Coordinates of C-alpha atoms in Angstrom, one line a residue:
Chain N
X2 CA 150.7 72.6 67.5
X3 CA 151.2 75.4 66.1
X4 CA 153.4 76.6 68.8
X5 CA 155.5 74.3 68.6
X6 CA 156.1 74.4 64.9
X7 CA 157.0 78.0 65.3
X8 CA 159.2 77.4 68.5
X9 CA 161.3 74.7 65.8
X10 CA 161.8 77.3 62.9
X11 CA 162.6 80.1 64.9
X12 CA 165.8 77.5 67.0
X13 CA 166.1 76.3 63.4
X14 CA 167.0 79.9 61.8
X15 CA 168.9 80.4 65.3
X16 CA 171.0 77.5 65.0
X17 CA 172.4 78.6 60.9
X18 CA 172.2 81.6 62.0
X19 CA 175.2 80.9 65.0
X20 CA 176.4 77.9 62.4
X21 CA 177.3 81.0 60.0
X22 CA 178.6 83.2 62.0
X23 CA 180.5 81.4 64.4
X24 CA 182.1 79.9 61.0
X25 CA 182.7 83.4 59.8
X26 CA 184.5 85.1 63.2
X27 CA 185.9 82.0 63.4
X28 CA 187.5 82.8 59.6
X29 CA 188.5 86.3 60.7
X30 CA 189.7 85.8 64.2
X31 CA 193.3 85.9 63.1
X32 CA 194.6 84.4 66.4
X33 CA 192.3 81.7 65.8
X34 CA 190.2 81.9 68.8
X35 CA 188.1 84.6 71.0
X36 CA 188.9 85.4 74.7
X37 CA 186.1 85.2 76.8
X38 CA 186.8 87.8 79.5
X39 CA 186.7 90.5 77.1
X40 CA 183.7 90.1 75.7
X41 CA 181.7 89.4 78.8
X42 CA 183.9 92.1 80.4
X43 CA 182.7 94.7 77.3
X44 CA 179.0 93.2 78.1
X45 CA 178.9 93.4 82.2
X46 CA 181.0 96.6 82.8
X47 CA 180.9 100.1 82.1
X48 CA 182.0 102.0 78.9
X49 CA 181.5 105.6 78.4
X50 CA 180.2 105.2 75.0
X51 CA 177.0 102.4 74.1
X52 CA 178.7 100.0 71.9
X53 CA 174.9 97.9 71.0
X54 CA 176.8 96.0 68.4
X55 CA 178.6 95.7 64.6
X56 CA 177.5 95.7 61.6
X57 CA 179.3 94.6 58.0
X58 CA 182.6 95.0 60.3
X59 CA 181.3 98.0 61.2
X60 CA 180.0 99.0 64.9
X61 CA 177.5 100.6 66.3
X62 CA 177.6 103.3 69.2
X63 CA 175.9 105.2 70.4
X64 CA 177.7 108.2 71.3
X65 CA 177.0 109.9 74.8
X66 CA 178.2 112.9 76.6
X67 CA 181.4 112.8 79.0
X68 CA 181.4 115.3 82.2
X69 CA 184.7 115.7 83.8
X70 CA 186.4 118.4 86.3
X71 CA 190.1 118.4 85.8
X72 CA 192.6 120.6 88.2
X73 CA 194.8 121.8 85.2
X74 CA 192.1 123.0 83.2
X75 CA 188.5 123.0 84.8
X76 CA 185.0 121.2 83.4
X77 CA 185.0 119.6 80.4
X78 CA 182.1 118.4 78.1
X79 CA 183.0 116.3 75.3
X80 CA 181.3 113.5 72.9
X81 CA 183.1 110.2 73.6
X82 CA 182.5 110.9 69.2
X83 CA 185.4 113.0 69.7
X84 CA 187.9 109.9 70.5
X85 CA 189.5 108.0 69.3
X86 CA 187.7 103.8 69.2
X87 CA 190.2 101.8 68.7
X88 CA 193.3 102.5 71.8
X89 CA 197.0 103.3 71.0
X90 CA 200.1 101.2 71.1
X91 CA 200.2 102.1 74.8
X92 CA 196.1 101.4 75.2
X93 CA 195.1 105.5 75.3
X94 CA 192.0 106.8 73.2
X95 CA 193.4 109.6 72.4
X96 CA 190.9 113.1 72.0
X97 CA 190.6 116.0 71.7
X98 CA 192.6 119.5 74.4
X99 CA 195.8 116.1 75.4
X100 CA 192.9 114.0 77.1
X101 CA 192.8 109.9 77.0
X102 CA 190.7 108.0 77.7
X103 CA 193.0 104.5 79.5
X104 CA 192.2 101.0 78.5
X105 CA 190.6 99.2 76.0
X106 CA 188.2 100.2 73.2
X107 CA 184.8 99.4 75.3
X108 CA 186.3 99.7 78.9
X109 CA 185.7 102.3 81.1
X110 CA 188.7 102.9 82.2
X111 CA 190.4 106.4 83.5
X112 CA 190.6 109.6 82.0
X113 CA 193.7 110.8 82.4
X114 CA 194.9 114.7 80.9
X115 CA 198.6 114.6 79.8
X116 CA 200.4 117.4 81.2
X117 CA 203.8 117.7 79.8
X118 CA 204.8 114.5 79.2
X119 CA 202.9 113.2 82.5
X120 CA 199.6 111.1 82.2
X121 CA 197.2 112.7 85.5
X122 CA 193.9 111.2 85.6
X123 CA 191.0 113.8 85.8
X124 CA 189.6 114.0 89.7
X125 CA 185.7 114.8 89.3
X126 CA 184.6 112.2 86.5
X127 CA 180.5 112.2 86.3
X128 CA 180.0 110.8 82.6
X129 CA 177.0 110.1 81.6
X130 CA 178.7 106.3 80.8
X131 CA 176.8 103.3 79.2
X132 CA 175.3 102.6 82.4
X133 CA 174.4 105.9 83.9
X134 CA 172.5 106.8 80.6
X135 CA 170.2 102.6 80.5
X136 CA 169.7 104.5 85.0
X137 CA 168.6 106.9 83.3
X138 CA 166.3 105.0 80.9
X139 CA 164.9 102.7 83.7
X140 CA 163.9 105.7 86.2
X141 CA 162.4 107.0 83.6
X142 CA 160.9 103.8 82.8
X143 CA 159.8 103.5 86.4
X144 CA 158.0 107.1 87.0
X145 CA 155.6 106.5 83.8
X146 CA 155.0 102.4 85.0
X147 CA 154.8 104.2 88.6
X148 CA 153.0 107.9 87.9
X149 CA 150.0 106.6 84.9
X150 CA 148.6 104.4 87.6
X151 CA 149.1 107.1 90.7
X152 CA 146.8 109.1 87.8
X153 CA 144.2 107.2 87.4
X154 CA 144.1 106.9 91.4
X155 CA 143.8 110.4 91.1
X156 CA 141.3 110.9 88.2
X157 CA 138.9 108.7 89.8
X158 CA 136.0 108.5 92.7
X159 CA 136.8 105.1 95.0
X160 CA 133.6 104.0 94.2
X161 CA 134.4 104.0 90.3
X162 CA 135.0 100.5 88.7
X163 CA 138.3 99.1 89.1
X164 CA 141.1 99.9 86.7
X165 CA 141.6 97.2 84.0
X166 CA 144.5 96.8 81.8
X167 CA 148.1 98.7 82.9
X168 CA 146.9 100.0 85.8
X169 CA 145.1 96.9 87.0
X170 CA 148.3 95.4 86.6
X171 CA 150.4 98.3 88.8
X172 CA 148.2 98.2 90.8
X173 CA 148.2 94.2 91.9
X174 CA 151.7 94.3 91.3
X175 CA 151.9 96.9 93.5
X176 CA 150.0 95.8 96.6
X177 CA 151.2 92.4 96.4
X178 CA 154.9 93.8 97.0
X179 CA 152.5 96.5 99.9
X180 CA 151.2 93.5 101.4
X181 CA 153.1 90.6 101.5
X182 CA 156.5 91.9 101.9
X183 CA 156.4 94.8 103.7
X184 CA 152.6 94.6 105.3
X185 CA 153.2 91.8 106.3
X186 CA 156.8 92.4 107.9
X187 CA 156.9 95.7 109.5
X188 CA 153.3 95.9 110.2
X189 CA 151.3 99.2 111.3
X190 CA 154.8 100.7 110.6
X191 CA 154.4 100.1 107.3
X192 CA 153.0 102.8 105.4
X193 CA 155.7 105.1 106.5
X194 CA 158.2 103.2 105.0
X195 CA 156.3 101.7 102.2
X196 CA 157.3 104.4 99.5
X197 CA 161.4 103.8 100.2
X198 CA 160.9 100.1 100.4
X199 CA 158.0 100.1 97.0
X200 CA 160.8 102.3 95.2
X201 CA 163.3 100.0 96.3
X202 CA 161.9 97.0 94.7
X203 CA 160.2 98.4 91.3
X204 CA 164.1 100.9 90.7
X205 CA 165.4 97.0 91.3
X206 CA 162.8 94.9 89.3
X207 CA 162.6 97.6 86.0
X208 CA 166.0 97.6 86.2
X209 CA 167.0 93.4 86.1
X210 CA 164.3 93.1 83.2
X211 CA 166.4 95.6 81.5
X212 CA 169.4 93.9 82.2
X213 CA 167.1 90.4 80.6
X214 CA 166.4 92.7 77.5
X215 CA 170.0 92.1 75.1
X216 CA 169.0 94.8 73.3
X217 CA 168.9 99.4 73.6
X218 CA 167.2 100.5 75.7
X219 CA 168.0 97.3 77.7
X220 CA 171.3 95.7 77.8
X221 CA 172.7 96.8 81.2
X222 CA 173.7 95.7 84.1
X223 CA 173.4 98.4 85.9
X224 CA 172.3 96.3 89.3
X225 CA 174.7 93.5 88.3
X226 CA 177.2 96.7 89.2
X227 CA 178.4 97.0 92.4
X228 CA 178.4 101.3 92.4
X229 CA 174.7 101.0 92.0
X230 CA 173.3 98.0 94.7
X231 CA 176.1 100.1 96.7
X232 CA 173.8 102.9 97.1
X233 CA 171.4 100.9 97.7
X234 CA 172.7 99.3 100.4
X235 CA 173.6 102.8 101.2
X236 CA 170.1 103.7 101.5
X237 CA 168.6 100.6 103.5
X238 CA 171.9 101.8 105.5
X239 CA 171.2 104.4 106.5
X240 CA 167.0 104.3 106.9
X241 CA 167.9 101.5 109.4
X242 CA 170.1 103.4 111.6
X243 CA 168.8 107.2 111.6
X244 CA 165.4 105.4 112.6
X245 CA 166.3 103.0 115.7
X246 CA 164.7 103.2 118.4
X247 CA 166.9 103.2 121.6
X248 CA 166.1 98.9 122.3
X249 CA 168.4 98.8 119.0
X250 CA 170.8 100.6 120.1
X251 CA 171.3 99.0 123.6
X252 CA 170.8 95.8 122.3
X253 CA 174.5 96.3 120.3
X254 CA 176.0 97.3 122.7
X255 CA 174.4 96.0 126.1
X256 CA 172.9 93.3 124.4
X257 CA 170.6 90.2 127.1
X258 CA 173.5 88.0 127.0
X259 CA 175.8 86.9 130.3
X260 CA 177.4 89.0 131.5
X261 CA 181.1 87.7 131.2
X262 CA 180.6 87.9 127.2
X263 CA 180.3 91.7 127.5
X264 CA 182.1 93.0 129.8
X265 CA 185.6 92.5 130.2
X266 CA 185.8 91.7 127.1
X267 CA 183.5 93.4 124.6
X268 CA 183.0 90.0 123.1
X269 CA 179.2 90.5 121.5
X270 CA 179.0 94.2 121.6
X271 CA 182.1 93.9 118.6
X272 CA 179.9 91.3 116.8
X273 CA 176.8 93.0 117.2
X274 CA 179.0 96.3 115.8
X275 CA 180.0 93.8 113.0
X276 CA 176.2 93.5 111.9
X277 CA 175.4 96.6 111.6
X278 CA 177.4 96.6 108.7
X279 CA 177.7 93.7 107.2
X280 CA 174.1 93.4 106.9
X281 CA 174.3 96.2 104.3
X282 CA 177.0 94.6 103.0
X283 CA 175.3 91.2 102.5
X284 CA 172.4 92.9 100.7
X285 CA 174.3 94.9 98.2
X286 CA 176.9 92.0 97.1
X287 CA 173.8 89.7 96.9
X288 CA 172.3 91.2 94.6
X289 CA 175.5 92.2 92.8
X290 CA 176.9 88.6 92.1
X291 CA 173.4 87.3 91.3
X292 CA 173.3 89.7 88.7
X293 CA 176.2 89.5 87.9
X294 CA 176.8 85.6 87.8
X295 CA 173.4 85.6 85.6
X296 CA 175.1 87.4 82.6
X297 CA 177.9 86.0 82.7
X298 CA 176.4 82.8 82.1
X299 CA 174.4 83.8 79.5
X300 CA 177.0 84.3 77.8
X301 CA 179.3 82.3 78.3
X302 CA 176.6 80.2 76.9
X303 CA 176.7 81.5 73.2
X304 CA 180.1 81.8 73.7
X305 CA 180.5 78.8 74.0
X306 CA 179.6 78.0 70.5
X307 CA 182.8 80.6 69.2
X308 CA 185.0 78.9 71.0
X309 CA 184.4 75.5 69.6
X310 CA 184.3 77.2 66.3
X311 CA 186.7 78.9 67.6
X312 CA 189.1 75.7 67.8
X313 CA 189.3 75.2 63.8
X314 CA 189.4 72.1 61.5
X315 CA 186.9 69.5 61.3
X316 CA 186.6 68.9 65.3
X317 CA 185.6 72.4 65.6
X318 CA 182.5 72.7 63.1
X319 CA 181.6 68.9 64.6
X320 CA 182.0 69.7 68.0
X321 CA 180.3 73.3 66.9
X322 CA 177.2 71.9 65.7
X323 CA 176.8 69.7 68.4
X324 CA 177.1 72.1 71.1
X325 CA 174.9 74.7 68.9
X326 CA 171.4 73.8 69.9
X327 CA 172.5 72.7 73.4
X328 CA 173.7 76.0 73.9
X329 CA 171.1 78.0 71.9
X330 CA 168.7 76.1 74.7
X331 CA 170.6 76.9 77.4
X332 CA 170.4 80.3 76.7
X333 CA 166.4 80.5 76.0
X334 CA 165.8 78.0 79.6
X335 CA 168.5 81.0 81.7
X336 CA 166.6 83.7 79.7
X337 CA 163.7 81.9 81.9
X338 CA 165.7 81.4 85.4
X339 CA 167.1 85.2 85.2
X340 CA 163.0 86.2 84.3
X341 CA 163.0 84.7 87.7
X342 CA 166.1 85.7 89.5
X343 CA 164.9 89.8 87.9
X344 CA 161.9 89.6 90.8
X345 CA 163.3 87.1 93.5
X346 CA 166.2 89.3 94.0
X347 CA 164.0 92.7 93.8
X348 CA 162.0 90.8 96.2
X349 CA 165.4 89.8 98.1
X350 CA 166.7 93.0 98.2
X351 CA 163.2 94.4 100.0
X352 CA 162.4 91.9 101.9
X353 CA 165.6 92.0 104.1
X354 CA 165.2 95.9 104.3
X355 CA 161.8 95.6 105.4
X356 CA 163.4 93.1 108.2
X357 CA 166.6 95.2 109.1
X358 CA 163.9 98.1 109.3
X359 CA 161.6 96.4 111.6
X360 CA 165.0 94.9 113.5
X361 CA 165.2 98.5 114.1
X362 CA 162.5 99.4 115.8
X363 CA 162.2 96.1 117.4
X364 CA 160.7 96.2 120.9
X365 CA 159.1 99.2 121.0
X366 CA 155.8 98.3 122.3
X367 CA 157.5 96.7 125.4
Chain A
X20 CA 187.8 99.0 86.0
X21 CA 188.2 96.7 88.7
X22 CA 184.9 94.6 88.9
X23 CA 184.5 95.2 92.1
X24 CA 185.3 99.1 92.7
X25 CA 182.9 101.5 92.8
X26 CA 182.5 104.0 89.9
X27 CA 182.6 106.9 91.2
X28 CA 180.7 109.2 88.7
X29 CA 178.0 105.7 88.2
X30 CA 177.6 106.1 92.0
X31 CA 176.8 109.8 91.8
X32 CA 174.3 109.4 89.4
X33 CA 172.9 106.8 91.2
X34 CA 171.9 108.9 93.9
X35 CA 171.3 111.6 92.0
X36 CA 168.4 109.5 89.9
X37 CA 167.2 107.4 93.1
X38 CA 166.2 110.4 95.0
X39 CA 164.5 112.2 92.8
X40 CA 162.8 108.8 91.6
X41 CA 162.4 108.0 95.6
X42 CA 161.4 111.6 95.6
X43 CA 158.0 111.8 93.1
X44 CA 157.5 108.5 93.9
X45 CA 157.1 109.6 97.6
X46 CA 155.0 112.7 96.4
X47 CA 153.0 112.0 93.6
X48 CA 153.3 107.5 93.3
X49 CA 153.0 104.7 95.6
X50 CA 151.2 106.8 98.6
X51 CA 148.6 107.5 96.2
X52 CA 147.8 104.3 94.7
X53 CA 148.4 102.5 97.8
X54 CA 145.7 104.6 99.7
X55 CA 143.2 104.5 97.2
X56 CA 143.6 101.3 96.7
X57 CA 143.0 100.7 99.8
X58 CA 139.8 102.4 100.7
X59 CA 138.5 100.7 97.0
X60 CA 139.2 97.9 99.2
X61 CA 137.7 99.5 102.2
X62 CA 134.7 100.6 100.2
X63 CA 134.4 97.2 98.9
X64 CA 134.3 95.5 102.0
X65 CA 131.5 98.5 103.5
X66 CA 129.5 96.8 100.1
X67 CA 129.8 93.2 101.1
X68 CA 128.6 94.1 104.4
X69 CA 125.6 95.8 103.7
X70 CA 124.8 93.8 101.0
X71 CA 125.3 90.9 103.3
X72 CA 123.1 93.0 105.5
X73 CA 120.1 94.1 103.2
X74 CA 119.7 90.0 102.8
X75 CA 119.7 89.3 106.1
X76 CA 116.7 92.2 106.7
X77 CA 115.2 91.3 103.7
X78 CA 114.5 87.5 105.0
X79 CA 113.9 88.9 108.3
X80 CA 111.1 91.4 107.1
X81 CA 109.8 88.2 104.4
X82 CA 109.7 86.3 107.3
X83 CA 107.9 88.6 109.6
X84 CA 105.4 88.9 106.5
X85 CA 104.9 85.3 107.0
X86 CA 104.2 86.0 110.2
X87 CA 101.7 88.4 110.4
X88 CA 100.0 86.8 107.4
X89 CA 99.8 83.5 110.0
X90 CA 98.5 85.4 112.7
X91 CA 95.7 87.3 110.3
X92 CA 94.7 83.8 108.9
X93 CA 94.5 82.9 112.4
X94 CA 92.7 85.8 113.2
X95 CA 90.4 84.9 110.9
X96 CA 89.2 82.0 111.7
X97 CA 88.9 82.7 114.9
X98 CA 86.6 86.3 114.3
X99 CA 84.9 83.1 111.4
X100 CA 83.8 80.7 114.4
X101 CA 83.0 83.6 116.9
X102 CA 80.7 85.0 114.0
X103 CA 79.0 81.6 113.3
X104 CA 79.2 81.4 117.0
X105 CA 77.1 84.5 117.7
X106 CA 75.2 83.3 114.6
X107 CA 74.3 80.2 116.2
X108 CA 73.2 81.6 119.0
X109 CA 71.3 84.8 117.4
X110 CA 69.1 82.2 115.2
X111 CA 68.6 79.8 118.0
X112 CA 67.2 82.6 120.1
X113 CA 64.8 84.0 117.4
X114 CA 63.2 80.2 117.2
X115 CA 63.7 79.9 120.7
X116 CA 61.5 83.5 121.3
X117 CA 59.3 82.5 117.8
X118 CA 57.9 79.6 118.9
X119 CA 57.5 81.0 122.6
X120 CA 55.7 84.2 120.8
X121 CA 53.4 81.6 118.4
X122 CA 52.8 79.4 121.2
X123 CA 51.8 82.7 123.2
X124 CA 49.4 83.2 120.8
X125 CA 48.0 80.7 120.4
X126 CA 47.3 80.2 123.6
X127 CA 46.0 83.6 124.2
X128 CA 43.9 82.3 120.9
X129 CA 43.2 79.0 123.0
X130 CA 41.9 80.4 125.7
X131 CA 39.9 83.0 123.2
X132 CA 38.1 80.3 121.6
X133 CA 37.7 79.3 124.9
X134 CA 36.2 82.4 126.3
X135 CA 34.2 83.0 123.3
X136 CA 32.4 79.3 123.3
X137 CA 31.7 80.1 126.6
X138 CA 30.3 83.5 125.6
X139 CA 28.3 82.0 123.2
X140 CA 26.5 78.9 124.9
X141 CA 26.0 80.9 127.1
X142 CA 23.5 83.0 124.9
X143 CA 22.5 79.9 123.4
X144 CA 21.6 79.3 126.8
X145 CA 19.7 82.9 127.5
X146 CA 18.4 82.9 124.8
X147 CA 17.4 78.6 124.7
X148 CA 15.8 79.9 128.0
X149 CA 14.5 82.8 126.3
X150 CA 13.4 80.5 123.9
X151 CA 11.4 78.2 126.3
X152 CA 10.3 81.2 128.3
X153 CA 8.7 82.1 125.0
X154 CA 7.7 78.9 123.7
X155 CA 6.7 77.8 127.0
X156 CA 4.5 81.0 127.4
X157 CA 2.7 80.5 124.1
X158 CA 2.2 77.5 125.4
X159 CA 0.6 78.7 128.9
X160 CA -1.3 80.7 127.6
X161 CA -3.0 79.2 125.0
X162 CA -3.5 75.7 128.4
X163 CA -3.8 78.2 131.3
X164 CA -8.2 77.3 131.2
X165 CA -7.8 74.5 132.5
X166 CA -5.7 75.1 136.2
X167 CA -5.4 72.1 137.9
X168 CA -3.5 70.4 134.5
X169 CA -2.0 73.1 134.2
X170 CA -0.4 73.7 137.5
X171 CA 0.7 70.3 137.7
X172 CA 2.5 70.7 134.6
X173 CA 3.8 74.4 135.5
X174 CA 5.7 71.7 138.6
X175 CA 6.6 69.5 136.5
X176 CA 8.6 71.9 133.7
X177 CA 10.5 73.6 136.8
X178 CA 11.3 70.9 138.1
X179 CA 12.9 69.8 135.4
X180 CA 14.3 73.7 135.1
X181 CA 15.8 73.1 138.5
X182 CA 17.4 69.6 137.9
X183 CA 18.7 71.3 134.7
X184 CA 20.3 74.4 136.2

């Protein structure tokens, strides 16, 4: 009963705040509407600076370093504060020394250099962008969450009492992944691959959770970025194919099927060879698409309020009023669903990686 | 930036960060925890097994103790029985001996009494004979004057004595 009252109160506050904000927003918006695409892409995509929110019309921005190599003038390190926040008419954000960022204010465009009248993109851009920054934070949190329980293990003997609190929880979580996903799939080879698979799991899981958190240090969408998932999939691809045994390769190039399927026209070998590449690509796309979709749904649900109020007039306010509680409730529901998805996607990635590794060691004993 | 084009910068940093994290966790993180938890599991399993065995052993000891007690009790009763038998036998034997002895004593006593009685009778008889002789002497001394009568008396007495003896 107590909790129910709290929840109702919170809903009411969110509702009024949303309505007030939406009304203000729709008044300020000169076009009379908002671009869902812009907001969505602004949230899920990378940017050179970390645009947290707007306070009283002023953007709250965490400025980040930009590191890049230009063919003409060598290495450069700048801060995003040295670049204009608003792009000019040609969609270029002016910076020092003739460098520009192409694209809108929260878009990670290319860095271009003005050589004469020509704009040349720089060739090697390793700026600490918003998502790289979140990647670092994620890595630090991950290291802390694993190394603190690991330190407990080093400091204690086998016959000491069981750990409690955070250490106990992490031990339980790690062992549940180890036993249920890795050991059950890989059997006696588990210990060889467990560190990689566990790192994958917790890296993805923490990154997913950070993505659900709507404010710094979270808020990024790194597992919903294809570069991140591509690297993870590449790792699994390399582990699978580098450690694969002779039988694995024989299965690919000379599978046990009727000879006419592989001899004159190598039909099965071609399919199997495609499979080798499709497996990691599927891993990459599944994680990327799931996390991106989660973010897209969350943002769309919130934006529905603004879109309705953006219609203006009596109808707009009426629809907005109706849609707001629905949207808030749906957002809460989606948030819980996202938490579930965070775990499931990390689990699926790890499990499939383990299965692929197991397949590359198939029939080892026969 | 398109949504599905991997960004080089992010890919680069992802590679750096992920490989660093993987290396650190491979060296100091997961194997330590997994080994520790597995060792703890083995230790706990072992302890449980030991506890089980100890309980079993304790039960066995109790059973053995009871068996021993039972055996002791049985032995005790056997011993008691034997002791009683021995006791009875000894008592019976003692009684028999005593009776025998008593009988023997009685018999001896009787025999002695008989013997003494016989001796006493003999003595009395001797004395009586002597007395008789003395009396007779006296009587004879007084009446020896009358020979014929006396001879007759002597013959009569002699006859009587002879008949008596």
